[in-house]
PDB file of N, CA and C in Angstrom:
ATOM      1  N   UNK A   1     283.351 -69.970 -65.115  1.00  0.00           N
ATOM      2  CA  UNK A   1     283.209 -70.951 -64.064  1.00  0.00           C
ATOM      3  C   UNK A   1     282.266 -72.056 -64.545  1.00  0.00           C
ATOM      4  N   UNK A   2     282.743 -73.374 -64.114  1.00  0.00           N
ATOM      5  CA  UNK A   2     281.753 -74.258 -64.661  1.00  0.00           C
ATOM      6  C   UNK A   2     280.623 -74.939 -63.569  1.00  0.00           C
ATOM      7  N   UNK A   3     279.845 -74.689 -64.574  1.00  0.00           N
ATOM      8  CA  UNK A   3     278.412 -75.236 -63.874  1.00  0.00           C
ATOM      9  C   UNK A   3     278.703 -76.663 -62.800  1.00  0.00           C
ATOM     10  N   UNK A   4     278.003 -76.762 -61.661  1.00  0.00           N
ATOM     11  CA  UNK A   4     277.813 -77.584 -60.941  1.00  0.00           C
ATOM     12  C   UNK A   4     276.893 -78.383 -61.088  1.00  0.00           C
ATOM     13  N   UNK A   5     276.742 -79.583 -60.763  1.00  0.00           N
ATOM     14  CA  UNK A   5     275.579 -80.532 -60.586  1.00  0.00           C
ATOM     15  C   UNK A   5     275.233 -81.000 -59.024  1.00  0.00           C
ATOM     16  N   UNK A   6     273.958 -80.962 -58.634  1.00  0.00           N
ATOM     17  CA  UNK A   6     273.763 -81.382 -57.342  1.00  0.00           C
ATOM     18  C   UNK A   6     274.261 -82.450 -56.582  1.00  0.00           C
ATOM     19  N   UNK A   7     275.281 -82.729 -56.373  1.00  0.00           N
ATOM     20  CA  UNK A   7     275.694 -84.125 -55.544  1.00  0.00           C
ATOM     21  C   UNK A   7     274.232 -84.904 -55.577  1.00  0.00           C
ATOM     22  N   UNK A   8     274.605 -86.210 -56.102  1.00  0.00           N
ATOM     23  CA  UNK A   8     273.409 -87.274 -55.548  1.00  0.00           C
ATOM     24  C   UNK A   8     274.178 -87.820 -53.779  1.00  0.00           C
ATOM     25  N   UNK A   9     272.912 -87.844 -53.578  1.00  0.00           N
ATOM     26  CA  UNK A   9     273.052 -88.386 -51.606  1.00  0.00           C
ATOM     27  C   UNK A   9     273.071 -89.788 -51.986  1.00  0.00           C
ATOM     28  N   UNK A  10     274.132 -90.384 -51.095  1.00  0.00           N
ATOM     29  CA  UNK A  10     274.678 -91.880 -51.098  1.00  0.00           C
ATOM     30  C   UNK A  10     274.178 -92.548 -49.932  1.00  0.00           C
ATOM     31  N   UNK A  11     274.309 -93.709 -50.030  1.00  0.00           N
ATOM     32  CA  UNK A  11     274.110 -94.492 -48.873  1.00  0.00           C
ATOM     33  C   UNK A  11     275.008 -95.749 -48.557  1.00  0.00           C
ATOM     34  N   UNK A  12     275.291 -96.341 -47.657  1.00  0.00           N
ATOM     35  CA  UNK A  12     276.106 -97.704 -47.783  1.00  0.00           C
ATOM     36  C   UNK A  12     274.695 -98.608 -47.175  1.00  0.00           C
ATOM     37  N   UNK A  13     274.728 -99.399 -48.057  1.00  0.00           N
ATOM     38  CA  UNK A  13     274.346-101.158 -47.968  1.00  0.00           C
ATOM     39  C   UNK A  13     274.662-102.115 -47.903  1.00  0.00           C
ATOM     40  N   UNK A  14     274.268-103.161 -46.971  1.00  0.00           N
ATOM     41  CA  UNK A  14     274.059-104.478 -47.470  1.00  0.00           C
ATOM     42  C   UNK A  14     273.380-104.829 -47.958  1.00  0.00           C
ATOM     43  N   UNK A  15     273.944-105.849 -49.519  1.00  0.00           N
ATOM     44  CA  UNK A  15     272.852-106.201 -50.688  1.00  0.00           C
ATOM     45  C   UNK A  15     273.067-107.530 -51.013  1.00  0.00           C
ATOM     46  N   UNK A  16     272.184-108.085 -50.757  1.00  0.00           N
ATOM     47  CA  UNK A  16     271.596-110.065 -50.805  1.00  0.00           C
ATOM     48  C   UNK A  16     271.330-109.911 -52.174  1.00  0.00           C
ATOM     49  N   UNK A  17     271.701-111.073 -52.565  1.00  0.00           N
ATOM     50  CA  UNK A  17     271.662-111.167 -54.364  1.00  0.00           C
ATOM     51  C   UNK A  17     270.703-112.643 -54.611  1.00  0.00           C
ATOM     52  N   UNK A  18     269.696-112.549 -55.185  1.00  0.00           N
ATOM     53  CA  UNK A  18     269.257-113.312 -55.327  1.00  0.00           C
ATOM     54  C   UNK A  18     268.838-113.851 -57.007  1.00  0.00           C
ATOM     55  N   UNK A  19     268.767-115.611 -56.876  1.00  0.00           N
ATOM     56  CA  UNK A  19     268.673-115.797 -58.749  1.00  0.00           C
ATOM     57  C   UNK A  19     267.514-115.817 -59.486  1.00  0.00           C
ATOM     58  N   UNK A  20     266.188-115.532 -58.484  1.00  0.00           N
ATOM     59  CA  UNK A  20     264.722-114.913 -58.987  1.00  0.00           C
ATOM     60  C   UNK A  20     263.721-113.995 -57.900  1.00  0.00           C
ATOM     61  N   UNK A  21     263.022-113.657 -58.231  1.00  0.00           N
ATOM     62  CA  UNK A  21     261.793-112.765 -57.837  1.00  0.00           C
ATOM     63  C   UNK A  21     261.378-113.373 -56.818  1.00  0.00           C
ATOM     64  N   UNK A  22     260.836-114.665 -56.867  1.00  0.00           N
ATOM     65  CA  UNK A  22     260.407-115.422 -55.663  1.00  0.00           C
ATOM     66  C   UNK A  22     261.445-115.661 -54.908  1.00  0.00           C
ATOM     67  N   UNK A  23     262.651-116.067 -54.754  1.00  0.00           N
ATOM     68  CA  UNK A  23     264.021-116.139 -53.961  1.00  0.00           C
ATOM     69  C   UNK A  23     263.794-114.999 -52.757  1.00  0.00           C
ATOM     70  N   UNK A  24     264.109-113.801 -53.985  1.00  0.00           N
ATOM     71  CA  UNK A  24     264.543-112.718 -52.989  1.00  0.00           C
ATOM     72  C   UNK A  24     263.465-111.949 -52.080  1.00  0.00           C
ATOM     73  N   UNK A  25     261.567-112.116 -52.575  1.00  0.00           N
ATOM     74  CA  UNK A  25     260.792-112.057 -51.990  1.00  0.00           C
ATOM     75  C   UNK A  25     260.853-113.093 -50.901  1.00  0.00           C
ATOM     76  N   UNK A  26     260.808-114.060 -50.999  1.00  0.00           N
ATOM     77  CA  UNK A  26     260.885-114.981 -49.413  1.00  0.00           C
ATOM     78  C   UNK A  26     261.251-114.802 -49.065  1.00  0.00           C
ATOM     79  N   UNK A  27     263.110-113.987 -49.166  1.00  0.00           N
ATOM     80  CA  UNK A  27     263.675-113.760 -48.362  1.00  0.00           C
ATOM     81  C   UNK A  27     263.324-112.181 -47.371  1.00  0.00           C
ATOM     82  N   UNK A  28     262.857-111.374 -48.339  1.00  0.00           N
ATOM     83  CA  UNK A  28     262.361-109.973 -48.130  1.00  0.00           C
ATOM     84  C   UNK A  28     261.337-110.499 -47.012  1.00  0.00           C
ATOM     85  N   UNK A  29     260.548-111.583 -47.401  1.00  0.00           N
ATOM     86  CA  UNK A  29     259.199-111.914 -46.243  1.00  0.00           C
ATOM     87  C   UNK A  29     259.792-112.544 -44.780  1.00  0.00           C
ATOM     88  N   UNK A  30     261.056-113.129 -45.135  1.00  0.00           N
ATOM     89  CA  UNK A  30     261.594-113.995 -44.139  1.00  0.00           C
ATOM     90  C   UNK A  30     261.665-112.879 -43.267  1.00  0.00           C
ATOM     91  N   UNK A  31     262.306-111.740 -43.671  1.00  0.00           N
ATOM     92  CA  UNK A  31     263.137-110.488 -42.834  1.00  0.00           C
ATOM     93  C   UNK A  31     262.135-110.028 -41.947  1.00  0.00           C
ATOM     94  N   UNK A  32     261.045-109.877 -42.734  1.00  0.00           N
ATOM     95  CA  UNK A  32     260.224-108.617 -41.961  1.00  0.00           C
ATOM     96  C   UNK A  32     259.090-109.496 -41.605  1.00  0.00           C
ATOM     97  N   UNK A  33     259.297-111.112 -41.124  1.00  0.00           N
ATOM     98  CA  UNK A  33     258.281-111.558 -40.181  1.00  0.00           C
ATOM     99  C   UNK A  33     259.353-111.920 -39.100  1.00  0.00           C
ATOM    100  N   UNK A  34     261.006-111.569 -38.997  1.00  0.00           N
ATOM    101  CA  UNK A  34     261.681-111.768 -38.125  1.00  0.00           C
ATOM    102  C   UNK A  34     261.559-110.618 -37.310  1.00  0.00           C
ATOM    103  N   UNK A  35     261.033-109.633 -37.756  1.00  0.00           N
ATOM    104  CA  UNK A  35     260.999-108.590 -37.030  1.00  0.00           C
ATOM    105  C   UNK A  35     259.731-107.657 -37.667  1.00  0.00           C
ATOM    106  N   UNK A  36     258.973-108.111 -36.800  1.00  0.00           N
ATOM    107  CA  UNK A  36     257.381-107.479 -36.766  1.00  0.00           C
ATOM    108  C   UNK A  36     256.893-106.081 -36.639  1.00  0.00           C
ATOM    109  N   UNK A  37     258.039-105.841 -35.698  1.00  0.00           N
ATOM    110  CA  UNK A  37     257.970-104.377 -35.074  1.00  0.00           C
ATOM    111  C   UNK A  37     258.480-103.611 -35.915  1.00  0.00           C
ATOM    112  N   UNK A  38     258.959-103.637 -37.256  1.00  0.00           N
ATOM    113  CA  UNK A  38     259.764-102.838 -38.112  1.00  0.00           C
ATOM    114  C   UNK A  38     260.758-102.015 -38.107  1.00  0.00           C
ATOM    115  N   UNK A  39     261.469-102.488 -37.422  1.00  0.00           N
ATOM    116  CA  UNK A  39     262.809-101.509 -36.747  1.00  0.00           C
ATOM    117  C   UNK A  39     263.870-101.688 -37.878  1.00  0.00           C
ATOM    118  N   UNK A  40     264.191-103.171 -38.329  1.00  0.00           N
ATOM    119  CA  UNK A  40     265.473-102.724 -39.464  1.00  0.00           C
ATOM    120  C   UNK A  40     264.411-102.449 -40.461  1.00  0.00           C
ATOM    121  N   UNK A  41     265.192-101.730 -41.511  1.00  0.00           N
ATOM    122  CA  UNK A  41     264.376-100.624 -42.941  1.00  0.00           C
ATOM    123  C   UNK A  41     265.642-101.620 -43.816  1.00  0.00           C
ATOM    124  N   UNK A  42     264.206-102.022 -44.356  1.00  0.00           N
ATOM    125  CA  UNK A  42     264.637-103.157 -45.315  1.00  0.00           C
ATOM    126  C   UNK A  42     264.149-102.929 -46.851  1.00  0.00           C
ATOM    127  N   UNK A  43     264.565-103.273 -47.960  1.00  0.00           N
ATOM    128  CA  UNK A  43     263.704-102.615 -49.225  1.00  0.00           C
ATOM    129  C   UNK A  43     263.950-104.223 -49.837  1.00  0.00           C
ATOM    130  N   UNK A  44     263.653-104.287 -51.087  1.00  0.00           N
ATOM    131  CA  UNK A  44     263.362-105.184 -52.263  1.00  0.00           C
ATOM    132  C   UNK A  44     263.677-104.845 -53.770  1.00  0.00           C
ATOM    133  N   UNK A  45     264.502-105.110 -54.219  1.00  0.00           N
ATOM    134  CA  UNK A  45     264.746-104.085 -55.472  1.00  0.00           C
ATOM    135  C   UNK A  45     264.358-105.391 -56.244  1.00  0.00           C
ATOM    136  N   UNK A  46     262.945-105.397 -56.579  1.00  0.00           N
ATOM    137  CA  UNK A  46     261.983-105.977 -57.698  1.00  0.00           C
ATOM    138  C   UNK A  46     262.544-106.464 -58.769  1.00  0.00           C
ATOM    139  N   UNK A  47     263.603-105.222 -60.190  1.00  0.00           N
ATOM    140  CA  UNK A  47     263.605-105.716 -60.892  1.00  0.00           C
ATOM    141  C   UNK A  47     265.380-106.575 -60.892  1.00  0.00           C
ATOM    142  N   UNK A  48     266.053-106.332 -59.726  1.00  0.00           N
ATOM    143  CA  UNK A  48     267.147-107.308 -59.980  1.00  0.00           C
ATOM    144  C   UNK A  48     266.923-108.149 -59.147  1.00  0.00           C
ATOM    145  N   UNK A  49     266.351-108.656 -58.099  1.00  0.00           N
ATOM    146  CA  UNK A  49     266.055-109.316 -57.179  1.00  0.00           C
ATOM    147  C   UNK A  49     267.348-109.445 -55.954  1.00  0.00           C
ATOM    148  N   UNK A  50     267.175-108.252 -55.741  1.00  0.00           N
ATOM    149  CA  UNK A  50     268.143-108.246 -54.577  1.00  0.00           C
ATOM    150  C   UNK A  50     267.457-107.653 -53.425  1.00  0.00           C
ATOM    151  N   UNK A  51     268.195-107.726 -52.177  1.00  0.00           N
ATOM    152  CA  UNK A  51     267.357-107.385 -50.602  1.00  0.00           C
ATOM    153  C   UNK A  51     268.668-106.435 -50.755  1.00  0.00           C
ATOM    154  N   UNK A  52     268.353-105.108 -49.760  1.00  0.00           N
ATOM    155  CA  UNK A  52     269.163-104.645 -49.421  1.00  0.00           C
ATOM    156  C   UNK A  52     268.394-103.775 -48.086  1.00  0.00           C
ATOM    157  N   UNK A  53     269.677-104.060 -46.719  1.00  0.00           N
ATOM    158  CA  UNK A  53     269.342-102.815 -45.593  1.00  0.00           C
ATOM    159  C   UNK A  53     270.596-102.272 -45.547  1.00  0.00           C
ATOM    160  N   UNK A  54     270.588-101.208 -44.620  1.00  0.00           N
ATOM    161  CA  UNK A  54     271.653-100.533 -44.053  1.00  0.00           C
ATOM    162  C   UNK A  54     272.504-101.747 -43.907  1.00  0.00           C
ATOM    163  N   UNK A  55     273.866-100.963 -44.025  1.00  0.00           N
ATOM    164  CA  UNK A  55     274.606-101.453 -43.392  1.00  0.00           C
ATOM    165  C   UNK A  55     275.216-102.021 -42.074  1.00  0.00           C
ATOM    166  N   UNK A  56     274.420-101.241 -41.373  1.00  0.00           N
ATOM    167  CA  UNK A  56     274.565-101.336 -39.571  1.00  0.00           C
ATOM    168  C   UNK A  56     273.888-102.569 -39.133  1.00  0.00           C
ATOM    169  N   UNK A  57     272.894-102.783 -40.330  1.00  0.00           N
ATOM    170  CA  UNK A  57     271.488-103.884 -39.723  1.00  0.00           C
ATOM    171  C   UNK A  57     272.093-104.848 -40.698  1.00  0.00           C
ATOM    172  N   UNK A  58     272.904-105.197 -41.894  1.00  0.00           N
ATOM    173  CA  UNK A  58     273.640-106.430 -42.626  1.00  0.00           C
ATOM    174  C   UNK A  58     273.991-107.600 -41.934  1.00  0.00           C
ATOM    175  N   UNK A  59     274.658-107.906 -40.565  1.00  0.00           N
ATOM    176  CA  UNK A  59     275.145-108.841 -40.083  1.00  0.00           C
ATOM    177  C   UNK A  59     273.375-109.527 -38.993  1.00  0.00           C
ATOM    178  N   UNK A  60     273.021-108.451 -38.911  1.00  0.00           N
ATOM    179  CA  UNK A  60     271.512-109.316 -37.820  1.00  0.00           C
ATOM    180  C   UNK A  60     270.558-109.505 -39.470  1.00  0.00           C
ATOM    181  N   UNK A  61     270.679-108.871 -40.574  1.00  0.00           N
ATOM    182  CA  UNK A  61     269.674-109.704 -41.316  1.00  0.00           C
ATOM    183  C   UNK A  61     270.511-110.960 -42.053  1.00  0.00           C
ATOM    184  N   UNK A  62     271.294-111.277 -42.227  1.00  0.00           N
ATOM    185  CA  UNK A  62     272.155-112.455 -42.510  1.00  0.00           C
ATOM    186  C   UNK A  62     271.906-113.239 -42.032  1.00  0.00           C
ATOM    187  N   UNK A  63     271.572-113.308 -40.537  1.00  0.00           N
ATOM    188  CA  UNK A  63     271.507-113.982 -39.580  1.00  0.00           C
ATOM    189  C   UNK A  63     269.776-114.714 -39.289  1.00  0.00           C
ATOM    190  N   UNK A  64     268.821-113.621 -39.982  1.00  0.00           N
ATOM    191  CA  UNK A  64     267.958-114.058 -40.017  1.00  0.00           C
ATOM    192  C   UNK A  64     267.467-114.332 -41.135  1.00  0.00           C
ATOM    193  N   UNK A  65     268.311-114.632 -42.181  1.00  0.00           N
ATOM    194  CA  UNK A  65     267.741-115.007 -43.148  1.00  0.00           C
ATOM    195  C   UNK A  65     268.469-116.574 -43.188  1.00  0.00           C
ATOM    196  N   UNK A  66     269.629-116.563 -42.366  1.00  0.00           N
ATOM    197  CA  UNK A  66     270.238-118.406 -42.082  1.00  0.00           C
ATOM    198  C   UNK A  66     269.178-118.926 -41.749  1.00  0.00           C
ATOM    199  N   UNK A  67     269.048-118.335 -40.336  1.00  0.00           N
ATOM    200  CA  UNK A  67     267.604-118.726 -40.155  1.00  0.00           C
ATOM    201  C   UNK A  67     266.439-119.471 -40.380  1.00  0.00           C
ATOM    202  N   UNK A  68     265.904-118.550 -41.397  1.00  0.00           N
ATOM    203  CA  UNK A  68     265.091-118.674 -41.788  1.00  0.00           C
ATOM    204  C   UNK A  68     265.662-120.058 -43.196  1.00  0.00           C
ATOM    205  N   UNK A  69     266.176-120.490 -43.298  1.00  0.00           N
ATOM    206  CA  UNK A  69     267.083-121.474 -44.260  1.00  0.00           C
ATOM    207  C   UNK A  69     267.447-120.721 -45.754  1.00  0.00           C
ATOM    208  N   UNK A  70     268.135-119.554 -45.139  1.00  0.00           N
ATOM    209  CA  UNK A  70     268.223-119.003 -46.709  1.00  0.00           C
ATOM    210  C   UNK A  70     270.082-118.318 -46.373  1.00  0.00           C
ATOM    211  N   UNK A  71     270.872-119.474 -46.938  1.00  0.00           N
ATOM    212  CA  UNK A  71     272.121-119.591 -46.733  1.00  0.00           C
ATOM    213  C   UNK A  71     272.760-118.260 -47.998  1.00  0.00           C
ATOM    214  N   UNK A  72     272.754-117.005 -47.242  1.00  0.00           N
ATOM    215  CA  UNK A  72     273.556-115.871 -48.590  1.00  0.00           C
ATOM    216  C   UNK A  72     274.320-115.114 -48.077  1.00  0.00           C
ATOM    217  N   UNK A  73     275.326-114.676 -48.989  1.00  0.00           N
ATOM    218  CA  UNK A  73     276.553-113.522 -48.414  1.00  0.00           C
ATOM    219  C   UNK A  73     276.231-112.316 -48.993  1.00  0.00           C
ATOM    220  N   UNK A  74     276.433-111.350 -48.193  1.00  0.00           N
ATOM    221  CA  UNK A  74     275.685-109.949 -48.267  1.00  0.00           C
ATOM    222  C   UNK A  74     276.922-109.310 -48.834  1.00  0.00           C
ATOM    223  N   UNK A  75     277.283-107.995 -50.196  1.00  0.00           N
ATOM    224  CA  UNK A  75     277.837-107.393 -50.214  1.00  0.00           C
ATOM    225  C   UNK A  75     277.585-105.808 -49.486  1.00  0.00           C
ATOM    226  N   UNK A  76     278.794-105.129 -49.321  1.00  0.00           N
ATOM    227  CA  UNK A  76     278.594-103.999 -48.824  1.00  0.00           C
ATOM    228  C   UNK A  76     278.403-102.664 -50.077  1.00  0.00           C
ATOM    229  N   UNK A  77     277.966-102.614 -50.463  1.00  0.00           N
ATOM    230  CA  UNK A  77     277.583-101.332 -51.747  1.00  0.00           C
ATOM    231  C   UNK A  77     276.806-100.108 -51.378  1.00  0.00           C
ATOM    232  N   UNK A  78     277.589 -98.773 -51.957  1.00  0.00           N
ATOM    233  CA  UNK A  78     276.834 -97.317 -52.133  1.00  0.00           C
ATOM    234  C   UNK A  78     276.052 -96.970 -53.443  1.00  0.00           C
ATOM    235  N   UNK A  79     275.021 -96.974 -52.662  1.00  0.00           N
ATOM    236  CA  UNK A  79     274.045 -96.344 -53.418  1.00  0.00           C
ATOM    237  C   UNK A  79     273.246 -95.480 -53.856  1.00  0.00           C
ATOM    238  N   UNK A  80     273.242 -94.568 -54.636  1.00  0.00           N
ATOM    239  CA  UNK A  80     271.755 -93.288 -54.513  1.00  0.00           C
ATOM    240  C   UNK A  80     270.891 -93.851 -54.011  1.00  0.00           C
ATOM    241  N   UNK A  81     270.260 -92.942 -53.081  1.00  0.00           N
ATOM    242  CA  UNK A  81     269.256 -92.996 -52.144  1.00  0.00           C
ATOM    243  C   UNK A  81     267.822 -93.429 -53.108  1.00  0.00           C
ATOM    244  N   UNK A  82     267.756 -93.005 -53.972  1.00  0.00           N
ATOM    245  CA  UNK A  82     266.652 -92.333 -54.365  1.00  0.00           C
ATOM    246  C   UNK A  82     266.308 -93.934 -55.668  1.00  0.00           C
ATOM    247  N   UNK A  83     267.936 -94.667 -55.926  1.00  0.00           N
ATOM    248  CA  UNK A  83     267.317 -95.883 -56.466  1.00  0.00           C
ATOM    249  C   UNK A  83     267.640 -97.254 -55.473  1.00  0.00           C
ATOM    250  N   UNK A  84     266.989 -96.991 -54.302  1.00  0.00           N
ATOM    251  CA  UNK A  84     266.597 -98.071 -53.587  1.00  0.00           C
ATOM    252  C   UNK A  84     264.978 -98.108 -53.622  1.00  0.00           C
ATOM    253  N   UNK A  85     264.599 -99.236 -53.848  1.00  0.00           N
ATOM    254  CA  UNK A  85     263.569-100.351 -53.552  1.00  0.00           C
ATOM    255  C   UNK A  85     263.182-100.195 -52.108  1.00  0.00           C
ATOM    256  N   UNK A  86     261.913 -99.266 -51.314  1.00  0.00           N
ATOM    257  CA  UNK A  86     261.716 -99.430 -49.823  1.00  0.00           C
ATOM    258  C   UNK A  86     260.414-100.096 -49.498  1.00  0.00           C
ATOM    259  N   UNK A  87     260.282-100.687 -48.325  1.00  0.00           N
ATOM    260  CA  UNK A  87     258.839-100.956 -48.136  1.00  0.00           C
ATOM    261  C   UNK A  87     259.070-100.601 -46.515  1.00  0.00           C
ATOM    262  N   UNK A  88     257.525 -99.885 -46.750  1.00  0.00           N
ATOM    263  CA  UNK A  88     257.406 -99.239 -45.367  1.00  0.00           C
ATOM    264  C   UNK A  88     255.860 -99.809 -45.081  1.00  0.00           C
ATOM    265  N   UNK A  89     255.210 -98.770 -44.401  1.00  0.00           N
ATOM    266  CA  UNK A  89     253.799 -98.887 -44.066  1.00  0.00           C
ATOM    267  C   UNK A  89     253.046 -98.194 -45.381  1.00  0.00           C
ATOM    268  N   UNK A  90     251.861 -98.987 -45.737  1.00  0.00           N
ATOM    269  CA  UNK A  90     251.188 -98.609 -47.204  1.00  0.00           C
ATOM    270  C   UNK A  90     250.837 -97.467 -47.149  1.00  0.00           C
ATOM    271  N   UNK A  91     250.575 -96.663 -45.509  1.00  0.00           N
ATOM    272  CA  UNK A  91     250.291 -95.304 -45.698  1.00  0.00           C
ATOM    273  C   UNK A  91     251.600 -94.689 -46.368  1.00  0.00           C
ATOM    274  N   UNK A  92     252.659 -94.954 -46.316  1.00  0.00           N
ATOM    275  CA  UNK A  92     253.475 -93.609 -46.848  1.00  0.00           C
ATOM    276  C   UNK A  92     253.398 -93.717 -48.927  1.00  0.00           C
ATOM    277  N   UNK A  93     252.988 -94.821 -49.127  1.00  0.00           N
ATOM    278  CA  UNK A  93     252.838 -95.063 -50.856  1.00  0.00           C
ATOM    279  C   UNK A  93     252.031 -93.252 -51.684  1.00  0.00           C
ATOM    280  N   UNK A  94     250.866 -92.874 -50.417  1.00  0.00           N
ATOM    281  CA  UNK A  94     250.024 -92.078 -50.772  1.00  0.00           C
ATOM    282  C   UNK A  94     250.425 -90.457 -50.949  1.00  0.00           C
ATOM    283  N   UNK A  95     251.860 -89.904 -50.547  1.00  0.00           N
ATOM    284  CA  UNK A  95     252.296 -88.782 -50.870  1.00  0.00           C
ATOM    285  C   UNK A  95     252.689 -88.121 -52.344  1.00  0.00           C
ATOM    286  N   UNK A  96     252.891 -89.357 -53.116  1.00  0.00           N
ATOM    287  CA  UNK A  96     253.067 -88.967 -54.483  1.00  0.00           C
ATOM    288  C   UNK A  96     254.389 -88.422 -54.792  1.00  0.00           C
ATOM    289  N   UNK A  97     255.386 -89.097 -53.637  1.00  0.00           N
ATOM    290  CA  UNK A  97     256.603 -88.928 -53.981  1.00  0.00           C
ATOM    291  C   UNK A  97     257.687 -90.289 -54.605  1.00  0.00           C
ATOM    292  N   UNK A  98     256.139 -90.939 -55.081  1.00  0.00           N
ATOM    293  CA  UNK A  98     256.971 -92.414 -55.526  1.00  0.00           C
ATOM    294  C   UNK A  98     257.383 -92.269 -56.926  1.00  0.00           C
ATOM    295  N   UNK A  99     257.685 -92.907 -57.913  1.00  0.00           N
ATOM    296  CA  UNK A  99     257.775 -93.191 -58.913  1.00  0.00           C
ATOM    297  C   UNK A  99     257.291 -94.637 -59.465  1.00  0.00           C
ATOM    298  N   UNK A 100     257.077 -95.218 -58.509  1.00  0.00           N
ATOM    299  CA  UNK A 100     256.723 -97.127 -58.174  1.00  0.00           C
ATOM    300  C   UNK A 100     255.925 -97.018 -57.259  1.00  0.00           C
ATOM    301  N   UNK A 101     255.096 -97.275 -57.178  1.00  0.00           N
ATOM    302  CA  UNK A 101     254.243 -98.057 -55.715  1.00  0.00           C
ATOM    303  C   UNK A 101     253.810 -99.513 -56.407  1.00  0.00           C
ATOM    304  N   UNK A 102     253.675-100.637 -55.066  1.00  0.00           N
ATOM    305  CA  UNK A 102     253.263-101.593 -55.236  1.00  0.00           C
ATOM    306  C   UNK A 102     252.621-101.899 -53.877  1.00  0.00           C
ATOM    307  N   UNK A 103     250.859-101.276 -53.948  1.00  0.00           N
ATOM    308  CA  UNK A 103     250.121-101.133 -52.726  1.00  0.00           C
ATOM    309  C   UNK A 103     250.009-102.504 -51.819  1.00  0.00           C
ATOM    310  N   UNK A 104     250.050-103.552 -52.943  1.00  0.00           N
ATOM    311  CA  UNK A 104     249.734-104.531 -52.290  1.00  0.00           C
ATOM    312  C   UNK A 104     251.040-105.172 -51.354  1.00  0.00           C
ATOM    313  N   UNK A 105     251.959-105.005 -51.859  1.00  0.00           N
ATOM    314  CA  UNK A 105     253.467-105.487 -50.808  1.00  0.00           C
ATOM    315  C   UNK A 105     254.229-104.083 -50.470  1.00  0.00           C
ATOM    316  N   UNK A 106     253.231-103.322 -50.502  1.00  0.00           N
ATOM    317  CA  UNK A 106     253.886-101.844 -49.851  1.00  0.00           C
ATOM    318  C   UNK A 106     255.652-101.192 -49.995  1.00  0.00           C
ATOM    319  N   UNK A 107     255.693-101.699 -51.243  1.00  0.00           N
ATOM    320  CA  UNK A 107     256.751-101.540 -51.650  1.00  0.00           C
ATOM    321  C   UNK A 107     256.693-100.530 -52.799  1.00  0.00           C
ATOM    322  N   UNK A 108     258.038 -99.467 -52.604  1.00  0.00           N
ATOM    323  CA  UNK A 108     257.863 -98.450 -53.223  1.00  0.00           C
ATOM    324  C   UNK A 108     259.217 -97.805 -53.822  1.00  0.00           C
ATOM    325  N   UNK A 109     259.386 -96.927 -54.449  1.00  0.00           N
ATOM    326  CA  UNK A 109     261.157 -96.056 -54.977  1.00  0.00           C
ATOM    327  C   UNK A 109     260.372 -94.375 -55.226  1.00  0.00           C
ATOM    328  N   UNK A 110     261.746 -94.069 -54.096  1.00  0.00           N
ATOM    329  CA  UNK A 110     261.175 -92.576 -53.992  1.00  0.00           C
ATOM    330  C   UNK A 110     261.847 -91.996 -55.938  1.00  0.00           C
ATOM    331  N   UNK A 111     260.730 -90.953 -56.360  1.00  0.00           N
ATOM    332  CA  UNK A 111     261.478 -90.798 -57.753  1.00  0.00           C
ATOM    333  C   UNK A 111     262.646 -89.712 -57.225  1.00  0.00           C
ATOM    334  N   UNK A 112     263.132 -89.556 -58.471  1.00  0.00           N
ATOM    335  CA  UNK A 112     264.537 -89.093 -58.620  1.00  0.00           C
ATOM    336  C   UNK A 112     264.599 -87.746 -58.463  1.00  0.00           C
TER     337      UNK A 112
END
């Protein structure tokens, strides 16, 4: 019988593509001063410069990133969980289940 490998856990996204670091950070900043209260879970994937949330929340962050004057079309893409880009509250950086932390923009990637 042949050996198994653990299924990696997937996710579907919407993913904003952006053509630098500063782009897709303004836009990452645009998002999450549109919504203060932190309800859509939004990440930053640093080294390609792309935004990506759920899919469910894709059409209201589109919307606030027009908005905000940042004219982009979101693809829909699955992804391992585990290589998304998240930023949450800086308390969760401190469990030591990152592989990345970046304390200062509380941005983090759970390791693998």
């Amino acid at each position: 019988m042949a050996a198994a490998t653990p299924a990696i856990e997937m996710g579907m996204f919407r993913q904003f593509s952006f053509l630098s670091f500063h782009t897709a950070l303004d836009a990452f900043t645009a998002v999450t001063k549109a919504d203060p209260t932190g309800i859509i879970p939004i990440s930053h994937d640093v080294t390609n410069n792309l935004v990506q949330v759920s899919e469910v929340d894709g059409n209201t962050v589109q919307e606030m990133l027009r908005a905000a004057g940042v004219n982009v079309e979101g693809e829909t893409v699955t992804l391992p969980l585990q290589e998304v880009w998240a930023a949450d509250s800086c308390e969760a950086l401190v469990d030591g289940s990152e592989d990345y932390a970046d304390e200062d923009r509380c941005l983090f990637r759970l390791a693998a």
